[in-house]
Structures are given as C-alpha cells and as structure tokens.
C-alpha cells in the first residue's frame, strides 16, 4: 500500500516554531518584570496626580490668604465638629467682603474635602479619586520660621513609606 | 524504495538575514525600554529635587537679609525628599549683586554629580521691617 502524501508541518518544524515563540514570550515576561522592578524603586510621584495638584494649589492659596483670628492666632483649634490635627487644617482667610473659615479634611480614604463657612453658608469642595495611599500617609504639620507666622507643611508618603510630596505653604507677608 | 521528496527550504543567507532582523528588533525594543525607564526615573528625581528647592526657597525668603552669607550649604527644609536620590549634595551660593540686592542660588547635585537642579531667589533688603 502506498503511503498517502500528507501536507503539513513536520514535528521538527513545530518544535522550532514553538521554541522561537517561547523565546519571544520569555523576553516579554522578562521585560515586564524588569519594568515593574524599576517602577518600584522610586516612590509614586503624587505631584503628577491632577487631583493632588489641585488640592495642593488650593491649600497653598488658602494658607497665603490666612488672616489673624482672635488672640493673634492664625489657625483655629476647632470648628463645627472638626478638630485641628495631622489630618485636619482649620484656618480663616480674608475676603473682600470679610473673612471665611476653611477646614481642610484629609481624614477619609481617597477623598479630600475643603469646607468653607462664609457668613453662615457652608460649601464643600471635594477632591474625589485621590489615591488612597495619599490620604493614608498625608500629614499636616506646623512649620516655624523665626520671627514669622507659622506656615503649614503637607507631607505625604507613598505605600512604600517614602516621602513623595513635601510642600511648605506660608502666609502672605504684609505690613 | 520511496522517491526522495522535493524539499524546499530557506537558504543559509535567508536564515542569517532573518536572524539579523530579529536581533535588531529585539535589541532596539530592549534599548527603548531601558531608555524609557531611565528617563522616567530622571523625571521623578527632578520633581523631587524641585520640590526640595521650592521648600528651601521658603526658608531663604524668610532668612535675615544681613545674615544670608552665613546660611550654609545644608538645606534647612530637611533631607526627606532627597533620600531617594543617590549620592546627593546641596549647595547654596549667595552673591551680592549690588547694595541691597542679593542673588541666592540653591543647587542639588546627585547621581555622582551628573545631574543637577538649580533654583535662584533674588532677595532685596527691605530694611528688616516687621512684616506680618
């Protein structure tokens, strides 16, 4: 009986093709692993995040506009249930029509709130979509300059415990 | 005996040419990937460096005009931000441009002094009045 002529690839051809394909796969996996390793070496840069940038910009302007409250204090200890602390900043800013009290609240995961109280009217600006590691590691501190009013320092650490954001905000100087 | 099959394949030159192209593609992909990582890392480092410079500028702005010359090279805003930069050093140069005006230049060098970020502040003598 005569063997039928069968079209197709031989075992050797298939093995070689699979080997080449496997090599490509291995390269792709190696590159991906390398990329992840490199990206882990540096902290996530919060200064690239649009929500965080807007939070920092608005907070900077509020601290610049801060005005004296009674007893020569620039910041309030408490207001409307909020208590000043590492996650809460309470200040009073000047307006053309008077002043307003502003509370910055970083205590909720992934959300930053700016609550303003102007002549009894409360309005809230909320930054949604903030990375949870930002609010988890964010800390507000007082920063002292000799002979000058206290400033505010916003420090945030990423999930690896490395400082990724460190901003010093100062009240505006005026006579 | 079966007749010899007519086997057609690639010549050695064709195979070598294919391998050459493959090698070129893989090498250029790898190079592009490594270059991307390098530039990404540089960008992150530069952002950290300029945050540190901006913070230090706040201290420089508040420093006594008369004593600026003795400010020193160490950043008063602290080294936290600069920790990820390898082998970094800071320098602060104060130049008297004309009476009552000083240029303060803050510099951070890192990565064996190959990378540098710099920020300048112009200070003017306001007479030391008690600004708010």
PDB file of C-alpha atoms in Angstrom:
ATOM      1  CA  UNK A   1       0.000   0.000   0.000  1.00  0.00           C
ATOM      2  CA  UNK A   2       1.329   3.362  -0.919  1.00  0.00           C
ATOM      3  CA  UNK A   3       1.707   5.996   1.847  1.00  0.00           C
ATOM      4  CA  UNK A   4      -0.543   8.972   1.372  1.00  0.00           C
ATOM      5  CA  UNK A   5       1.262  12.249   0.851  1.00  0.00           C
ATOM      6  CA  UNK A   6       0.199  14.434   3.755  1.00  0.00           C
ATOM      7  CA  UNK A   7       0.630  18.163   3.710  1.00  0.00           C
ATOM      8  CA  UNK A   8       1.553  19.950   6.923  1.00  0.00           C
ATOM      9  CA  UNK A   9       4.477  20.631   9.207  1.00  0.00           C
ATOM     10  CA  UNK A  10       6.904  18.094  10.494  1.00  0.00           C
ATOM     11  CA  UNK A  11       7.460  17.623  14.222  1.00  0.00           C
ATOM     12  CA  UNK A  12      10.820  19.376  13.942  1.00  0.00           C
ATOM     13  CA  UNK A  13       9.277  22.440  12.325  1.00  0.00           C
ATOM     14  CA  UNK A  14       6.610  22.682  15.010  1.00  0.00           C
ATOM     15  CA  UNK A  15       9.190  22.342  17.775  1.00  0.00           C
ATOM     16  CA  UNK A  16      11.382  25.062  16.273  1.00  0.00           C
ATOM     17  CA  UNK A  17       8.393  27.390  15.849  1.00  0.00           C
ATOM     18  CA  UNK A  18       7.306  26.764  19.428  1.00  0.00           C
ATOM     19  CA  UNK A  19      10.848  27.408  20.645  1.00  0.00           C
ATOM     20  CA  UNK A  20      11.011  30.756  18.838  1.00  0.00           C
ATOM     21  CA  UNK A  21       7.573  31.698  20.127  1.00  0.00           C
ATOM     22  CA  UNK A  22       8.581  30.643  23.641  1.00  0.00           C
ATOM     23  CA  UNK A  23      11.673  32.803  23.396  1.00  0.00           C
ATOM     24  CA  UNK A  24       9.520  35.805  22.487  1.00  0.00           C
ATOM     25  CA  UNK A  25       7.223  35.085  25.405  1.00  0.00           C
ATOM     26  CA  UNK A  26      10.186  34.780  27.769  1.00  0.00           C
ATOM     27  CA  UNK A  27      11.547  38.124  26.548  1.00  0.00           C
ATOM     28  CA  UNK A  28       8.157  39.775  27.022  1.00  0.00           C
ATOM     29  CA  UNK A  29       7.864  38.416  30.581  1.00  0.00           C
ATOM     30  CA  UNK A  30      11.437  39.430  31.397  1.00  0.00           C
ATOM     31  CA  UNK A  31      10.814  42.965  30.132  1.00  0.00           C
ATOM     32  CA  UNK A  32       7.591  43.266  32.121  1.00  0.00           C
ATOM     33  CA  UNK A  33       9.296  42.032  35.288  1.00  0.00           C
ATOM     34  CA  UNK A  34      12.162  44.440  34.713  1.00  0.00           C
ATOM     35  CA  UNK A  35       9.742  47.331  34.189  1.00  0.00           C
ATOM     36  CA  UNK A  36       7.887  46.584  37.422  1.00  0.00           C
ATOM     37  CA  UNK A  37      11.139  46.298  39.331  1.00  0.00           C
ATOM     38  CA  UNK A  38      12.261  49.708  38.087  1.00  0.00           C
ATOM     39  CA  UNK A  39       8.942  51.331  38.870  1.00  0.00           C
ATOM     40  CA  UNK A  40       9.040  50.011  42.426  1.00  0.00           C
ATOM     41  CA  UNK A  41      12.409  51.598  43.086  1.00  0.00           C
ATOM     42  CA  UNK A  42      11.045  55.133  43.137  1.00  0.00           C
ATOM     43  CA  UNK A  43       8.008  56.271  45.090  1.00  0.00           C
ATOM     44  CA  UNK A  44       4.797  57.110  43.266  1.00  0.00           C
ATOM     45  CA  UNK A  45       5.072  60.784  42.473  1.00  0.00           C
ATOM     46  CA  UNK A  46       1.979  62.453  43.861  1.00  0.00           C
ATOM     47  CA  UNK A  47       2.929  65.672  42.076  1.00  0.00           C
ATOM     48  CA  UNK A  48       1.828  64.051  38.831  1.00  0.00           C
ATOM     49  CA  UNK A  49      -1.684  63.397  40.051  1.00  0.00           C
ATOM     50  CA  UNK A  50      -4.192  66.051  38.904  1.00  0.00           C
ATOM     51  CA  UNK A  51      -6.416  65.768  41.988  1.00  0.00           C
ATOM     52  CA  UNK A  52      -3.479  66.106  44.353  1.00  0.00           C
ATOM     53  CA  UNK A  53      -2.086  69.040  42.381  1.00  0.00           C
ATOM     54  CA  UNK A  54      -5.404  70.859  42.669  1.00  0.00           C
ATOM     55  CA  UNK A  55      -5.592  70.110  46.418  1.00  0.00           C
ATOM     56  CA  UNK A  56      -2.085  71.493  46.958  1.00  0.00           C
ATOM     57  CA  UNK A  57      -2.785  74.580  44.819  1.00  0.00           C
ATOM     58  CA  UNK A  58      -5.989  75.447  46.655  1.00  0.00           C
ATOM     59  CA  UNK A  59      -4.473  74.771  50.047  1.00  0.00           C
ATOM     60  CA  UNK A  60      -1.491  76.957  49.179  1.00  0.00           C
ATOM     61  CA  UNK A  61      -3.778  79.848  48.259  1.00  0.00           C
ATOM     62  CA  UNK A  62      -5.798  79.416  51.461  1.00  0.00           C
ATOM     63  CA  UNK A  63      -2.668  79.460  53.629  1.00  0.00           C
ATOM     64  CA  UNK A  64      -1.378  82.523  51.771  1.00  0.00           C
ATOM     65  CA  UNK A  65      -4.666  84.319  52.422  1.00  0.00           C
ATOM     66  CA  UNK A  66      -4.800  83.423  56.108  1.00  0.00           C
ATOM     67  CA  UNK A  67      -5.707  86.282  58.454  1.00  0.00           C
ATOM     68  CA  UNK A  68      -5.415  86.746  62.165  1.00  0.00           C
ATOM     69  CA  UNK A  69      -8.126  85.303  64.349  1.00  0.00           C
ATOM     70  CA  UNK A  70      -8.605  86.471  67.957  1.00  0.00           C
ATOM     71  CA  UNK A  71      -5.585  86.257  70.324  1.00  0.00           C
ATOM     72  CA  UNK A  72      -3.237  86.640  67.356  1.00  0.00           C
ATOM     73  CA  UNK A  73      -3.794  83.052  66.286  1.00  0.00           C
ATOM     74  CA  UNK A  74      -3.688  82.278  62.597  1.00  0.00           C
ATOM     75  CA  UNK A  75      -5.354  78.918  62.850  1.00  0.00           C
ATOM     76  CA  UNK A  76      -8.356  77.680  64.783  1.00  0.00           C
ATOM     77  CA  UNK A  77      -8.255  74.751  67.185  1.00  0.00           C
ATOM     78  CA  UNK A  78     -11.732  73.508  66.309  1.00  0.00           C
ATOM     79  CA  UNK A  79     -14.753  74.392  64.226  1.00  0.00           C
ATOM     80  CA  UNK A  80     -18.102  72.741  63.526  1.00  0.00           C
ATOM     81  CA  UNK A  81     -17.002  69.382  64.903  1.00  0.00           C
ATOM     82  CA  UNK A  82     -13.628  69.434  63.191  1.00  0.00           C
ATOM     83  CA  UNK A  83     -10.542  69.438  65.405  1.00  0.00           C
ATOM     84  CA  UNK A  84      -7.157  70.645  64.192  1.00  0.00           C
ATOM     85  CA  UNK A  85      -4.736  67.744  63.795  1.00  0.00           C
ATOM     86  CA  UNK A  86      -2.439  65.913  61.393  1.00  0.00           C
ATOM     87  CA  UNK A  87      -5.348  65.292  59.008  1.00  0.00           C
ATOM     88  CA  UNK A  88      -7.348  68.470  59.595  1.00  0.00           C
ATOM     89  CA  UNK A  89      -6.372  72.089  58.985  1.00  0.00           C
ATOM     90  CA  UNK A  90      -8.621  74.919  60.133  1.00  0.00           C
ATOM     91  CA  UNK A  91      -7.870  78.492  59.154  1.00  0.00           C
ATOM     92  CA  UNK A  92      -9.508  81.811  58.482  1.00  0.00           C
ATOM     93  CA  UNK A  93      -8.888  83.600  55.225  1.00  0.00           C
ATOM     94  CA  UNK A  94      -9.546  87.162  54.223  1.00  0.00           C
ATOM     95  CA  UNK A  95     -12.107  88.123  51.620  1.00  0.00           C
ATOM     96  CA  UNK A  96     -13.006  91.488  50.158  1.00  0.00           C
ATOM     97  CA  UNK A  97     -16.298  91.212  51.994  1.00  0.00           C
ATOM     98  CA  UNK A  98     -14.868  89.981  55.292  1.00  0.00           C
ATOM     99  CA  UNK A  99     -13.497  86.570  56.111  1.00  0.00           C
ATOM    100  CA  UNK A 100     -14.342  82.916  55.934  1.00  0.00           C
ATOM    101  CA  UNK A 101     -13.360  79.860  57.916  1.00  0.00           C
ATOM    102  CA  UNK A 102     -11.956  76.985  55.912  1.00  0.00           C
ATOM    103  CA  UNK A 103     -11.495  73.405  57.000  1.00  0.00           C
ATOM    104  CA  UNK A 104      -9.287  71.007  55.073  1.00  0.00           C
ATOM    105  CA  UNK A 105     -10.175  67.432  55.867  1.00  0.00           C
ATOM    106  CA  UNK A 106      -7.868  64.604  54.795  1.00  0.00           C
ATOM    107  CA  UNK A 107      -9.231  62.007  57.164  1.00  0.00           C
ATOM    108  CA  UNK A 108     -11.310  59.991  54.705  1.00  0.00           C
ATOM    109  CA  UNK A 109      -9.556  57.466  52.485  1.00  0.00           C
ATOM    110  CA  UNK A 110      -9.275  58.608  48.873  1.00  0.00           C
ATOM    111  CA  UNK A 111     -11.159  61.861  49.457  1.00  0.00           C
ATOM    112  CA  UNK A 112     -10.023  65.375  50.381  1.00  0.00           C
ATOM    113  CA  UNK A 113     -12.615  67.939  51.449  1.00  0.00           C
ATOM    114  CA  UNK A 114     -12.398  71.700  51.665  1.00  0.00           C
ATOM    115  CA  UNK A 115     -15.293  73.005  53.715  1.00  0.00           C
ATOM    116  CA  UNK A 116     -15.756  76.759  53.798  1.00  0.00           C
ATOM    117  CA  UNK A 117     -18.021  78.722  56.100  1.00  0.00           C
ATOM    118  CA  UNK A 118     -18.848  82.153  54.812  1.00  0.00           C
ATOM    119  CA  UNK A 119     -21.408  84.207  56.758  1.00  0.00           C
ATOM    120  CA  UNK A 120     -23.056  81.028  57.939  1.00  0.00           C
ATOM    121  CA  UNK A 121     -23.183  79.476  54.478  1.00  0.00           C
ATOM    122  CA  UNK A 122     -21.367  76.190  54.289  1.00  0.00           C
ATOM    123  CA  UNK A 123     -19.983  74.975  50.973  1.00  0.00           C
ATOM    124  CA  UNK A 124     -17.928  71.898  50.274  1.00  0.00           C
ATOM    125  CA  UNK A 125     -15.386  71.275  47.556  1.00  0.00           C
ATOM    126  CA  UNK A 126     -14.391  67.644  47.302  1.00  0.00           C
ATOM    127  CA  UNK A 127     -11.484  66.036  45.508  1.00  0.00           C
ATOM    128  CA  UNK A 128     -12.604  62.532  44.662  1.00  0.00           C
ATOM    129  CA  UNK A 129     -10.265  59.995  43.173  1.00  0.00           C
ATOM    130  CA  UNK A 130      -7.296  60.900  45.323  1.00  0.00           C
ATOM    131  CA  UNK A 131      -5.020  57.860  45.691  1.00  0.00           C
ATOM    132  CA  UNK A 132      -5.859  56.142  48.998  1.00  0.00           C
ATOM    133  CA  UNK A 133      -2.161  55.955  49.844  1.00  0.00           C
ATOM    134  CA  UNK A 134      -2.068  59.754  49.720  1.00  0.00           C
ATOM    135  CA  UNK A 135      -4.733  60.252  52.383  1.00  0.00           C
ATOM    136  CA  UNK A 136      -3.354  57.323  54.404  1.00  0.00           C
ATOM    137  CA  UNK A 137       0.137  58.790  54.536  1.00  0.00           C
ATOM    138  CA  UNK A 138      -0.663  62.523  54.413  1.00  0.00           C
ATOM    139  CA  UNK A 139       0.234  64.623  57.419  1.00  0.00           C
ATOM    140  CA  UNK A 140      -0.209  68.325  58.125  1.00  0.00           C
ATOM    141  CA  UNK A 141       2.419  69.941  60.320  1.00  0.00           C
ATOM    142  CA  UNK A 142       3.169  73.427  61.550  1.00  0.00           C
ATOM    143  CA  UNK A 143       6.410  74.832  60.228  1.00  0.00           C
ATOM    144  CA  UNK A 144       8.112  77.584  62.167  1.00  0.00           C
ATOM    145  CA  UNK A 145      10.109  80.445  60.741  1.00  0.00           C
ATOM    146  CA  UNK A 146      11.859  82.556  63.370  1.00  0.00           C
ATOM    147  CA  UNK A 147      10.082  85.870  63.808  1.00  0.00           C
ATOM    148  CA  UNK A 148       7.442  84.958  61.238  1.00  0.00           C
ATOM    149  CA  UNK A 149       3.984  83.421  61.386  1.00  0.00           C
ATOM    150  CA  UNK A 150       3.663  79.661  61.319  1.00  0.00           C
ATOM    151  CA  UNK A 151       3.360  78.014  57.957  1.00  0.00           C
ATOM    152  CA  UNK A 152       1.851  74.669  57.031  1.00  0.00           C
ATOM    153  CA  UNK A 153       3.787  71.684  55.800  1.00  0.00           C
ATOM    154  CA  UNK A 154       1.944  68.991  53.888  1.00  0.00           C
ATOM    155  CA  UNK A 155       3.865  65.742  53.782  1.00  0.00           C
ATOM    156  CA  UNK A 156       2.629  62.573  52.107  1.00  0.00           C
ATOM    157  CA  UNK A 157       4.293  59.200  51.981  1.00  0.00           C
ATOM    158  CA  UNK A 158       3.552  56.579  49.400  1.00  0.00           C
ATOM    159  CA  UNK A 159       2.702  52.960  50.128  1.00  0.00           C
ATOM    160  CA  UNK A 160       6.401  52.157  50.475  1.00  0.00           C
ATOM    161  CA  UNK A 161       6.849  54.731  53.226  1.00  0.00           C
ATOM    162  CA  UNK A 162       8.896  57.096  51.058  1.00  0.00           C
ATOM    163  CA  UNK A 163       8.144  60.801  51.014  1.00  0.00           C
ATOM    164  CA  UNK A 164       6.630  61.630  47.642  1.00  0.00           C
ATOM    165  CA  UNK A 165       5.162  65.024  48.420  1.00  0.00           C
ATOM    166  CA  UNK A 166       6.521  67.689  50.741  1.00  0.00           C
ATOM    167  CA  UNK A 167       5.135  71.200  50.372  1.00  0.00           C
ATOM    168  CA  UNK A 168       5.755  74.170  52.616  1.00  0.00           C
ATOM    169  CA  UNK A 169       2.928  76.704  52.489  1.00  0.00           C
ATOM    170  CA  UNK A 170       3.328  80.134  54.041  1.00  0.00           C
ATOM    171  CA  UNK A 171       1.006  83.013  54.900  1.00  0.00           C
ATOM    172  CA  UNK A 172       1.496  86.027  52.702  1.00  0.00           C
ATOM    173  CA  UNK A 173       3.601  88.830  54.181  1.00  0.00           C
ATOM    174  CA  UNK A 174       2.023  92.176  54.616  1.00  0.00           C
ATOM    175  CA  UNK A 175       2.503  95.157  56.838  1.00  0.00           C
TER     176      UNK A 175
ATOM    177  CA  UNK B   1      12.176   2.492  -2.147  1.00  0.00           C
ATOM    178  CA  UNK B   2      10.272   5.742  -1.938  1.00  0.00           C
ATOM    179  CA  UNK B   3      11.400   8.520  -4.217  1.00  0.00           C
ATOM    180  CA  UNK B   4      13.142  11.462  -2.478  1.00  0.00           C
ATOM    181  CA  UNK B   5      10.730  14.194  -1.582  1.00  0.00           C
ATOM    182  CA  UNK B   6      11.265  17.539  -3.191  1.00  0.00           C
ATOM    183  CA  UNK B   7      12.194  19.538  -0.069  1.00  0.00           C
ATOM    184  CA  UNK B   8      12.366  23.242  -0.452  1.00  0.00           C
ATOM    185  CA  UNK B   9      13.515  25.477   2.408  1.00  0.00           C
ATOM    186  CA  UNK B  10      15.389  28.619   3.209  1.00  0.00           C
ATOM    187  CA  UNK B  11      18.963  29.163   2.204  1.00  0.00           C
ATOM    188  CA  UNK B  12      21.613  29.948   4.805  1.00  0.00           C
ATOM    189  CA  UNK B  13      21.691  33.586   3.681  1.00  0.00           C
ATOM    190  CA  UNK B  14      17.946  33.922   4.151  1.00  0.00           C
ATOM    191  CA  UNK B  15      18.103  32.428   7.616  1.00  0.00           C
ATOM    192  CA  UNK B  16      21.006  34.681   8.595  1.00  0.00           C
ATOM    193  CA  UNK B  17      19.193  37.745   7.271  1.00  0.00           C
ATOM    194  CA  UNK B  18      16.065  36.813   9.226  1.00  0.00           C
ATOM    195  CA  UNK B  19      18.095  36.329  12.397  1.00  0.00           C
ATOM    196  CA  UNK B  20      19.799  39.673  11.863  1.00  0.00           C
ATOM    197  CA  UNK B  21      16.445  41.446  11.557  1.00  0.00           C
ATOM    198  CA  UNK B  22      15.126  39.618  14.613  1.00  0.00           C
ATOM    199  CA  UNK B  23      18.204  40.586  16.630  1.00  0.00           C
ATOM    200  CA  UNK B  24      17.839  44.201  15.554  1.00  0.00           C
ATOM    201  CA  UNK B  25      14.160  44.291  16.562  1.00  0.00           C
ATOM    202  CA  UNK B  26      14.809  42.723  19.964  1.00  0.00           C
ATOM    203  CA  UNK B  27      17.832  44.925  20.681  1.00  0.00           C
ATOM    204  CA  UNK B  28      16.077  48.137  19.708  1.00  0.00           C
ATOM    205  CA  UNK B  29      12.991  47.213  21.781  1.00  0.00           C
ATOM    206  CA  UNK B  30      15.176  46.487  24.788  1.00  0.00           C
ATOM    207  CA  UNK B  31      17.111  49.717  24.320  1.00  0.00           C
ATOM    208  CA  UNK B  32      13.902  51.750  24.041  1.00  0.00           C
ATOM    209  CA  UNK B  33      12.549  50.109  27.156  1.00  0.00           C
ATOM    210  CA  UNK B  34      15.694  50.769  29.196  1.00  0.00           C
ATOM    211  CA  UNK B  35      15.854  54.350  27.947  1.00  0.00           C
ATOM    212  CA  UNK B  36      12.225  54.868  28.943  1.00  0.00           C
ATOM    213  CA  UNK B  37      12.935  53.620  32.458  1.00  0.00           C
ATOM    214  CA  UNK B  38      15.994  55.804  32.725  1.00  0.00           C
ATOM    215  CA  UNK B  39      14.104  58.919  31.682  1.00  0.00           C
ATOM    216  CA  UNK B  40      11.149  58.057  33.917  1.00  0.00           C
ATOM    217  CA  UNK B  41      13.494  57.764  36.855  1.00  0.00           C
ATOM    218  CA  UNK B  42      15.203  61.047  35.966  1.00  0.00           C
ATOM    219  CA  UNK B  43      11.836  62.804  35.722  1.00  0.00           C
ATOM    220  CA  UNK B  44      10.803  61.551  39.160  1.00  0.00           C
ATOM    221  CA  UNK B  45      14.128  62.591  40.639  1.00  0.00           C
ATOM    222  CA  UNK B  46      13.884  66.056  39.102  1.00  0.00           C
ATOM    223  CA  UNK B  47      10.384  66.526  40.525  1.00  0.00           C
ATOM    224  CA  UNK B  48      11.631  65.552  43.972  1.00  0.00           C
ATOM    225  CA  UNK B  49      14.623  67.870  43.632  1.00  0.00           C
ATOM    226  CA  UNK B  50      12.498  70.860  42.619  1.00  0.00           C
ATOM    227  CA  UNK B  51      10.076  70.243  45.473  1.00  0.00           C
ATOM    228  CA  UNK B  52      13.057  70.367  47.827  1.00  0.00           C
ATOM    229  CA  UNK B  53      14.332  73.540  46.151  1.00  0.00           C
ATOM    230  CA  UNK B  54      10.918  75.216  46.408  1.00  0.00           C
ATOM    231  CA  UNK B  55      10.722  74.330  50.101  1.00  0.00           C
ATOM    232  CA  UNK B  56      14.203  75.669  50.710  1.00  0.00           C
ATOM    233  CA  UNK B  57      13.266  78.875  48.891  1.00  0.00           C
ATOM    234  CA  UNK B  58      10.645  79.461  51.596  1.00  0.00           C
ATOM    235  CA  UNK B  59      13.403  79.371  54.219  1.00  0.00           C
ATOM    236  CA  UNK B  60      15.681  81.570  52.134  1.00  0.00           C
ATOM    237  CA  UNK B  61      12.884  84.115  51.690  1.00  0.00           C
ATOM    238  CA  UNK B  62      12.447  84.335  55.467  1.00  0.00           C
ATOM    239  CA  UNK B  63      16.123  84.450  56.385  1.00  0.00           C
ATOM    240  CA  UNK B  64      17.634  87.706  57.627  1.00  0.00           C
ATOM    241  CA  UNK B  65      18.991  89.618  54.679  1.00  0.00           C
ATOM    242  CA  UNK B  66      22.137  90.683  56.523  1.00  0.00           C
ATOM    243  CA  UNK B  67      22.991  87.103  57.550  1.00  0.00           C
ATOM    244  CA  UNK B  68      22.341  85.405  54.234  1.00  0.00           C
ATOM    245  CA  UNK B  69      26.074  84.950  53.705  1.00  0.00           C
ATOM    246  CA  UNK B  70      26.247  82.569  56.653  1.00  0.00           C
ATOM    247  CA  UNK B  71      23.266  80.471  55.522  1.00  0.00           C
ATOM    248  CA  UNK B  72      25.436  77.432  54.812  1.00  0.00           C
ATOM    249  CA  UNK B  73      25.099  74.644  52.271  1.00  0.00           C
ATOM    250  CA  UNK B  74      22.735  72.440  54.243  1.00  0.00           C
ATOM    251  CA  UNK B  75      19.047  72.632  53.403  1.00  0.00           C
ATOM    252  CA  UNK B  76      17.034  73.733  56.423  1.00  0.00           C
ATOM    253  CA  UNK B  77      13.879  72.159  54.991  1.00  0.00           C
ATOM    254  CA  UNK B  78      15.330  68.720  55.721  1.00  0.00           C
ATOM    255  CA  UNK B  79      16.598  65.776  53.677  1.00  0.00           C
ATOM    256  CA  UNK B  80      13.376  63.724  53.499  1.00  0.00           C
ATOM    257  CA  UNK B  81      12.591  64.403  49.865  1.00  0.00           C
ATOM    258  CA  UNK B  82      16.135  63.915  48.707  1.00  0.00           C
ATOM    259  CA  UNK B  83      16.578  60.492  50.289  1.00  0.00           C
ATOM    260  CA  UNK B  84      15.819  58.551  47.062  1.00  0.00           C
ATOM    261  CA  UNK B  85      18.498  60.496  45.166  1.00  0.00           C
ATOM    262  CA  UNK B  86      21.761  58.632  45.228  1.00  0.00           C
ATOM    263  CA  UNK B  87      24.902  60.372  46.400  1.00  0.00           C
ATOM    264  CA  UNK B  88      23.342  63.825  46.541  1.00  0.00           C
ATOM    265  CA  UNK B  89      24.843  67.063  47.800  1.00  0.00           C
ATOM    266  CA  UNK B  90      23.389  70.527  48.292  1.00  0.00           C
ATOM    267  CA  UNK B  91      24.950  73.948  47.910  1.00  0.00           C
ATOM    268  CA  UNK B  92      23.715  77.475  48.477  1.00  0.00           C
ATOM    269  CA  UNK B  93      25.588  80.406  46.967  1.00  0.00           C
ATOM    270  CA  UNK B  94      24.877  83.992  47.944  1.00  0.00           C
ATOM    271  CA  UNK B  95      26.095  86.791  45.660  1.00  0.00           C
ATOM    272  CA  UNK B  96      25.820  90.478  46.342  1.00  0.00           C
ATOM    273  CA  UNK B  97      24.605  91.897  43.038  1.00  0.00           C
ATOM    274  CA  UNK B  98      24.532  95.487  44.227  1.00  0.00           C
ATOM    275  CA  UNK B  99      23.940  97.140  47.573  1.00  0.00           C
ATOM    276  CA  UNK B 100      20.664  95.865  48.944  1.00  0.00           C
ATOM    277  CA  UNK B 101      20.229  93.067  46.400  1.00  0.00           C
ATOM    278  CA  UNK B 102      21.478  89.506  46.738  1.00  0.00           C
ATOM    279  CA  UNK B 103      21.128  86.514  44.465  1.00  0.00           C
ATOM    280  CA  UNK B 104      20.698  83.243  46.308  1.00  0.00           C
ATOM    281  CA  UNK B 105      21.274  80.167  44.162  1.00  0.00           C
ATOM    282  CA  UNK B 106      20.324  76.779  45.566  1.00  0.00           C
ATOM    283  CA  UNK B 107      21.743  73.706  43.861  1.00  0.00           C
ATOM    284  CA  UNK B 108      21.234  69.977  44.262  1.00  0.00           C
ATOM    285  CA  UNK B 109      23.620  67.581  42.575  1.00  0.00           C
ATOM    286  CA  UNK B 110      23.179  63.847  42.558  1.00  0.00           C
ATOM    287  CA  UNK B 111      23.999  60.663  40.691  1.00  0.00           C
ATOM    288  CA  UNK B 112      27.745  61.250  41.010  1.00  0.00           C
ATOM    289  CA  UNK B 113      27.236  64.960  40.263  1.00  0.00           C
ATOM    290  CA  UNK B 114      25.999  64.121  36.777  1.00  0.00           C
ATOM    291  CA  UNK B 115      22.517  65.502  37.461  1.00  0.00           C
ATOM    292  CA  UNK B 116      21.752  68.943  38.751  1.00  0.00           C
ATOM    293  CA  UNK B 117      18.734  71.034  39.718  1.00  0.00           C
ATOM    294  CA  UNK B 118      19.041  74.698  40.490  1.00  0.00           C
ATOM    295  CA  UNK B 119      16.753  77.472  41.704  1.00  0.00           C
ATOM    296  CA  UNK B 120      17.557  81.142  42.239  1.00  0.00           C
ATOM    297  CA  UNK B 121      15.942  83.639  44.577  1.00  0.00           C
ATOM    298  CA  UNK B 122      16.548  87.385  44.456  1.00  0.00           C
ATOM    299  CA  UNK B 123      16.481  88.954  47.901  1.00  0.00           C
ATOM    300  CA  UNK B 124      16.112  92.641  48.400  1.00  0.00           C
ATOM    301  CA  UNK B 125      16.899  94.409  51.644  1.00  0.00           C
ATOM    302  CA  UNK B 126      13.559  95.721  52.884  1.00  0.00           C
ATOM    303  CA  UNK B 127      15.127  97.216  55.968  1.00  0.00           C
ATOM    304  CA  UNK B 128      14.032  94.423  58.249  1.00  0.00           C
ATOM    305  CA  UNK B 129      10.560  95.859  58.842  1.00  0.00           C
ATOM    306  CA  UNK B 130       8.113  93.793  60.817  1.00  0.00           C
ATOM    307  CA  UNK B 131       6.082  92.380  58.013  1.00  0.00           C
ATOM    308  CA  UNK B 132       3.098  90.337  59.180  1.00  0.00           C
TER     309      UNK B 132
END
